[in-house]
Short mmCIF file of C-alpha atoms in Angstrom, two decimals:
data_model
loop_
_atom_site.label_atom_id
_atom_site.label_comp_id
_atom_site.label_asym_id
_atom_site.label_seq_id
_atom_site.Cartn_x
_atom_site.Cartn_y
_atom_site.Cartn_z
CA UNK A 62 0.00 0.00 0.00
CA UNK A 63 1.02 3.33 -0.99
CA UNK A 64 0.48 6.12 1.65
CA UNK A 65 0.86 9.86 0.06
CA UNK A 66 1.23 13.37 2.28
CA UNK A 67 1.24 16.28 1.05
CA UNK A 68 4.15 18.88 1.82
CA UNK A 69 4.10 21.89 2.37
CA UNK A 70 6.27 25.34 3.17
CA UNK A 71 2.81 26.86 4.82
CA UNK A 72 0.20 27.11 2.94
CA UNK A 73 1.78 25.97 -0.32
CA UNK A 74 2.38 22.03 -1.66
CA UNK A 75 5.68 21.69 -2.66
CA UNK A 76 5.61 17.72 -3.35
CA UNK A 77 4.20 14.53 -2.43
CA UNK A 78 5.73 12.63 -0.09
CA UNK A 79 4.63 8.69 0.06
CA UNK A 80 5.99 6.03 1.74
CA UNK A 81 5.39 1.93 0.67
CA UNK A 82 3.92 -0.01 3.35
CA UNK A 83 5.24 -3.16 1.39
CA UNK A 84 9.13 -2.21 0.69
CA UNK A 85 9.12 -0.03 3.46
CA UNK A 86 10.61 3.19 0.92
CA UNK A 87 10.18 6.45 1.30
CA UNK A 88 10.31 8.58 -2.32
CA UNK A 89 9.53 12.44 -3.12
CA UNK A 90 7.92 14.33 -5.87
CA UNK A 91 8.00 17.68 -6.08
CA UNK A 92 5.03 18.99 -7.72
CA UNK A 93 5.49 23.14 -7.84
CA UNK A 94 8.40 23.65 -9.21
CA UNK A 95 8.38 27.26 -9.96
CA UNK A 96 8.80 28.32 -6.19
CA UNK A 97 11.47 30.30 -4.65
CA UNK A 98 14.70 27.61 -3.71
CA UNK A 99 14.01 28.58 -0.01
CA UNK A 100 10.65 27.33 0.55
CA UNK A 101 11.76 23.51 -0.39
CA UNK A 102 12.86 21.68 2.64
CA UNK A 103 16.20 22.45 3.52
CA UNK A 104 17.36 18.76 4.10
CA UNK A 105 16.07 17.71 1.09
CA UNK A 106 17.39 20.13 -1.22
CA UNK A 107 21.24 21.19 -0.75
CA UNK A 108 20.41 25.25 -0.86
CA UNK A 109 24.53 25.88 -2.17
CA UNK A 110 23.88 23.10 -5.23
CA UNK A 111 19.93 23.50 -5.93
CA UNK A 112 18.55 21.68 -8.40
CA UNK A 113 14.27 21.23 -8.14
CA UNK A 114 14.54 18.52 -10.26
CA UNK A 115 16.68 16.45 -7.46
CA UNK A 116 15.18 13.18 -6.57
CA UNK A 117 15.85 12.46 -2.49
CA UNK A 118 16.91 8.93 -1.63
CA UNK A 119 14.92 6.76 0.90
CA UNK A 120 18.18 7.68 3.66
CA UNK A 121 17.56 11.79 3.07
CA UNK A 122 14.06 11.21 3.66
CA UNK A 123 14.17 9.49 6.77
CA UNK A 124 16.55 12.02 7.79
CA UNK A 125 14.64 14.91 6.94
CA UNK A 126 11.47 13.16 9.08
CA UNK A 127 14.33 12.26 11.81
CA UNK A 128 14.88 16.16 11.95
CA UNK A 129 11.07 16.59 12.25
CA UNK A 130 10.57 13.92 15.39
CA UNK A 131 11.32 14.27 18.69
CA UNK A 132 14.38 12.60 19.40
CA UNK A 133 13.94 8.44 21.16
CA UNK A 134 15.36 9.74 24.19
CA UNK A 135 12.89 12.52 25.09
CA UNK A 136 9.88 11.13 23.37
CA UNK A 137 8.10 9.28 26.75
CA UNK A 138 5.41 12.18 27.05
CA UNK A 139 4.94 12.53 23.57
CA UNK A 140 4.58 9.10 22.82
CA UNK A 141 1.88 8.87 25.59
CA UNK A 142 -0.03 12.18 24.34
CA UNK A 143 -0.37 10.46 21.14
CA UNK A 144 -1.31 7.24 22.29
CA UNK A 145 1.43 5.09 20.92
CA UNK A 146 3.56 2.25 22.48
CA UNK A 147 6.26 2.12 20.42
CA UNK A 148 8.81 4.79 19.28
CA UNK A 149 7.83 5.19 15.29
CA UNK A 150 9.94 8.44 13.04
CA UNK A 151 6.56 7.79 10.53
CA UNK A 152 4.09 7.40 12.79
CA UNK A 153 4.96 10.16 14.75
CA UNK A 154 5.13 12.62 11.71
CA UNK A 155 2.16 11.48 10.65
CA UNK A 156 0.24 12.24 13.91
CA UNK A 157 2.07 15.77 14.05
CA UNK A 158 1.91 16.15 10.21
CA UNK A 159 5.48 16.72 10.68
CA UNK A 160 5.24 20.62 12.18
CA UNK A 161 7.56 21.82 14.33
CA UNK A 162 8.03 24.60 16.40
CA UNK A 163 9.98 26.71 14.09
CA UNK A 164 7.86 25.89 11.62
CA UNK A 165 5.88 29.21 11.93
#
């Protein structure tokens, strides 16, 4: 199964990202590729070398979602609030939709 998410810099898509439930893979697209190079996610896009057309790997992506999540070692109260017995990058994204504080 194929699970797609929309993201975003605010208000505006800047790709699809969907993860395989079946290989376990993460992959990108980006979809608005007319945008300013800032408003693409930093980890995803090098800012010195950027190409929009630069496909992420399954390792940047888990990265960039690492960078999103609470780290393992902090993530007790979290982990409670959300309901959820076991520390999960993907699951934990997806119950935040990935926003972080210095998001806005």
């Amino acid at each position: 199964m194929l699970e797609k998410y929309a993201l975003k810099y605010k208000n505006i898509s800047v790709g699809i990202l969907s993860y395989d439930t079946e290989s376990r893979k993460f992959s990108y697209e980006t979809i608005n590729k007319t945008l300013d190079k800032f408003k693409y996610p930093p980890i995803l896009f090098d800012y010195r070398y950027f190409d929009v057309n630069h496909i992420p790997t399954n390792e940047e992506i888990i990265e960039f979602l690492e960078e999103r999540t609470i780290p393992e070692c902090r993530a007790d109260k979290v982990l409670e609030m959300l309901g959820m017995d076991n520390y999960n990058v993907w699951e934990i994204c997806k119950a935040t939709r990935g926003v972080v504080a210095d998001d806005y």
